[in-house]
Amino acid sequence: MALYVQKFGGTSVGSVERIKAVAEKVKRFRDDGHQIVVVVSAMSGETNRLIDLASQINDEPTPREMDMLVSTGEQVTISLLAMALHKLGVAATSYTGAQVGIQTDSAHTKARIQRIETDDLRADLDDGQVVVVAGFQGVDEDGNITTLGRGGSDTTGVALAAALNADECQIYTDVDGVYTTDPRVCTKARRLESITVEEMLELASLGSKVLQIRAVEFAGKYNVALRVLSSFEDGPGTLIVADTDEEEDSMEEPLISGIAFTANEAKLTLLNTPDVPGVASRILGPIADANIEVDMIVQNVAPVGDYTDFTFTVAKGDYKQTMRILQEQVIPALGGGELRGDDNIAKVSLVGVGMRSHAGVASKMFRVLADENINIRMVSTSEIKISVVIDEKHMELAVRALHRAFGLDKSDIEAEE
Amino acid sequence: MALYVQKFGGTSVGSVERIKAVAEKVKRFRDDGHQIVVVVSAMSGETNRLIDLASQINDEPTPREMDMLVSTGEQVTISLLAMALHKLGVAATSYTGAQVGIQTDSAHTKARIQRIETDDLRADLDDGQVVVVAGFQGVDEDGNITTLGRGGSDTTGVALAAALNADECQIYTDVDGVYTTDPRVCTKARRLESITVEEMLELASLGSKVLQIRAVEFAGKYNVALRVLSSFEDGPGTLIVADTDEEEDSMEEPLISGIAFTANEAKLTLLNTPDVPGVASRILGPIADANIEVDMIVQNVAPVGDYTDFTFTVAKGDYKQTMRILQEQVIPALGGGELRGDDNIAKVSLVGVGMRSHAGVASKMFRVLADENINIRMVSTSEIKISVVIDEKHMELAVRALHRAFGLDKSDIEAEE
């Protein structure tokens, strides 16, 4: 007998029929003797419907009232799923975030879980009940309903799994696992049997939107075994494991696990800026003040004189505002500098714990891209990731070439399946 | 400065525009310096939408899960109304029934309020906040969400008014007050300036569905001044007052205040039943066991022998089942009796505290009906009510004739307004 926390997203509970299908799936695990906690999101479309109602009334609703409003979405789903389980003869009880005792801070619309009270949950589980919990929501110490932000149901699932010391947290979604890269761009993308938390974090933050990054962080921090599976077809999915010890790496460990990419960034460069102390913070300070997030940062000292070149990327949506801040505030404050910008770029990243112990990943990556006549505009590296910025038009070509070169392609036998 | 509890029903908050209109109305009272607690129902149609979802999943959902489901309806409205008030610059905070501390018993879908914690509410009011409370819902001692049954938002309003010792509980609805009878049947029906709780109870239970009967009972018990007004037009509405002392009745006090009627009952008669001790309970016992509610009851001793005639009415929907119970269980058990039934009947009732001190109301009623050639099938009376059962086809004629004869018609001047 195992204890599973199973999380079903909005698409998986998006209709009466799908809720019934989820109940069937839960019943199969229950019939096998397992204890089950189910975490559900709002039915797909419902949260947007509620947000739309709010926007017709007040273009700047207070976060507290938004949480009060949108938290009804999951409350509808938990009651409907409990009813569907009852219909199948499965004992089940639904709980809102507040009822289950998911205590959060008071940061409405982006609250963080502080603790979960598990006594009642455990009593229900020991009593043979399936416990159905509203994802995405909690309650602060004053009894106000809070939400964890969109997609926060994953976090609820992992946090419950950690608090209950569950055997596995299963995240059911509309894909059947984590892939080496996006199958829509590279038809030879393969589903990974497993991936480390660290790799998953790099992939998630780089645009593979299978799981919420906070949920993965949580899973790593509390050592929760996390599995991504399809709601709609049976299969093993992808297990997200705690970092394996390097010593245990097998020889067959691939150099890299996946390739992430995004065309949603823009690049800005300040050339010939006076190289005064603290220049980086004087450039990025006004940008942070405007709540613009900076991703890649590269700084070079110019070959001649006390000048420096400073390049960074931001989300495409922030490009124009960032240009304006640099032109109007930063350059005058620094006393000089020449501004360049480019929003026709793409970022392509190789991710893999395997590259830790292997030199030469970067040089191989650069050679593969050179062979395709793709110019590299910018490079940044971490222990398990190498990212390059290239022209946007080359993004898909780069992904496919790298996927093949690093041995990630499905074999022909797999491809025919 | 007064403290008002204002309750708005589902029609009054049935759209974004109507929610905004409610906010405007609340703001006007707030601007006049009053303290306001607003109680709202679910947007019209929402509760039915949720019930329909449930019925697609489970034809016998548990009451606990139904309460979990439908209570989201009011939660949506409170947040939207708070947002609408904020938009107008009015400080406001929304609370679910559980948050405000509306403690009920555990009778899901028909729970009764046991107590209300008012400390936090008072603090908010003293802080200048409009408090927006979800009607219809509460929480039991185990933290389960309960509902008071459909229409229970009126009860929430009155209970809050009682707990807060409010100056008035204002029930906003889609009619502009309580009328002498249904204006759709009698065009000369008049709005009453005031009506006693007792009269209102008789009118409500007889089919004038302006207010929930439990809310009126509550108002009488806790001496809450209750006013019915229109959400959509300004006007004084009808004040529902505690019973006036008979000594204070003015000479102009009308004999009766209103005429209620319903065609939704059916009549059953057991003729020539052996008149044994406890015959009434032996007839009605099996009917009560089947959860069928009996309304009027008349028993006559037959002119010859130890036989009795026993007549009563039930809701039309229970007619066939009641016939079956009498035929299959009651008559064999009593050892005799002849069954008659009629579901083409109507009940018409005169209601008024004025009739207490006046003889002759019944005889005048009978004469008016006789003048119209309407046969009376059954009569029952209480201190402030006389009900007759007549053929259904005569119902509207009877209502109009009685309305005129008892001086309830609008004057021609009023009629022309």
Coordinates of C-alpha atoms in Angstrom, one line a residue, chain A residues 16-17 19-20 43 46 49-50 53-54 56-59 61-62 64-69 71-72 75-76 78-80 82-84 86-87 92-96 99 143-145, chain B residues 16-17 19-20 43 46 49-50 53-54 56-59 61-62 64-69 71-72 75-76 78-80 82-84 86-87 92-96 99 143-145:
Chain A
V16 CA -18.2 16.6 -16.6
E17 CA -16.9 13.7 -18.7
I19 CA -14.2 14.7 -14.1
K20 CA -15.8 11.3 -14.4
M43 CA -12.2 23.5 -14.7
E46 CA -13.5 28.9 -15.3
R49 CA -14.4 33.5 -16.8
L50 CA -14.2 34.8 -13.2
L53 CA -16.3 39.2 -14.6
A54 CA -14.0 41.1 -12.3
Q56 CA -15.9 44.3 -16.1
I57 CA -16.4 45.7 -12.6
N58 CA -13.1 47.0 -11.5
D59 CA -9.9 47.2 -13.6
P61 CA -9.5 44.7 -8.1
T62 CA -7.8 44.3 -4.7
R64 CA -7.9 39.9 -1.5
E65 CA -11.1 40.1 -3.4
M66 CA -9.5 38.4 -6.5
D67 CA -8.5 35.5 -4.3
M68 CA -12.0 35.4 -2.8
L69 CA -13.4 35.2 -6.4
S71 CA -10.8 30.4 -5.3
T72 CA -14.4 29.4 -6.0
Q75 CA -14.2 24.6 -4.9
V76 CA -16.6 23.7 -7.7
I78 CA -13.6 19.3 -5.6
S79 CA -17.3 18.9 -4.9
L80 CA -18.0 17.6 -8.4
A82 CA -16.2 13.9 -4.7
M83 CA -19.7 13.4 -6.2
A84 CA -18.2 11.5 -9.2
H86 CA -19.3 8.6 -4.6
K87 CA -21.2 7.6 -7.8
A92 CA -14.4 10.6 -0.6
T93 CA -14.5 14.0 1.1
S94 CA -13.7 17.3 -0.4
Y95 CA -11.8 20.2 1.4
T96 CA -11.0 23.7 0.4
Q99 CA -10.5 23.6 5.5
G143 CA -8.7 33.6 7.9
N144 CA -8.5 35.4 4.6
I145 CA -8.6 33.1 1.5
Chain B
V16 CA -22.3 42.9 -13.8
E17 CA -24.5 46.0 -14.5
I19 CA -24.0 44.5 -9.2
K20 CA -22.8 48.0 -10.1
M43 CA -26.2 35.7 -9.3
E46 CA -25.7 30.5 -11.1
R49 CA -26.0 26.0 -13.3
L50 CA -24.1 24.4 -10.4
L53 CA -23.4 20.2 -13.3
A54 CA -23.9 18.1 -10.2
Q56 CA -24.8 15.3 -14.7
I57 CA -22.3 13.6 -12.4
N58 CA -24.4 12.1 -9.6
D59 CA -28.2 11.9 -9.4
P61 CA -25.1 13.9 -4.5
T62 CA -24.4 14.0 -0.8
R64 CA -22.3 18.0 2.2
E65 CA -20.9 18.1 -1.4
M66 CA -23.9 20.0 -2.7
D67 CA -23.3 22.6 0.0
M68 CA -19.6 22.8 -0.9
L69 CA -20.7 23.3 -4.6
S71 CA -21.9 27.9 -1.7
T72 CA -19.5 29.1 -4.4
Q75 CA -18.8 33.7 -2.8
V76 CA -18.5 35.0 -6.4
I78 CA -19.5 39.0 -2.5
S79 CA -16.2 39.5 -4.2
L80 CA -17.6 41.2 -7.2
A82 CA -16.8 44.4 -2.9
M83 CA -14.8 45.2 -6.1
A84 CA -17.7 47.3 -7.4
H86 CA -14.0 49.8 -4.2
K87 CA -14.4 51.2 -7.7
A92 CA -15.6 47.3 1.8
T93 CA -14.6 43.7 2.7
S94 CA -16.3 40.5 1.7
Y95 CA -16.8 37.5 3.9
T96 CA -18.1 34.0 3.3
Q99 CA -15.5 33.6 7.7
G143 CA -15.8 23.4 9.8
N144 CA -18.0 21.9 7.0
I145 CA -19.7 24.5 4.8

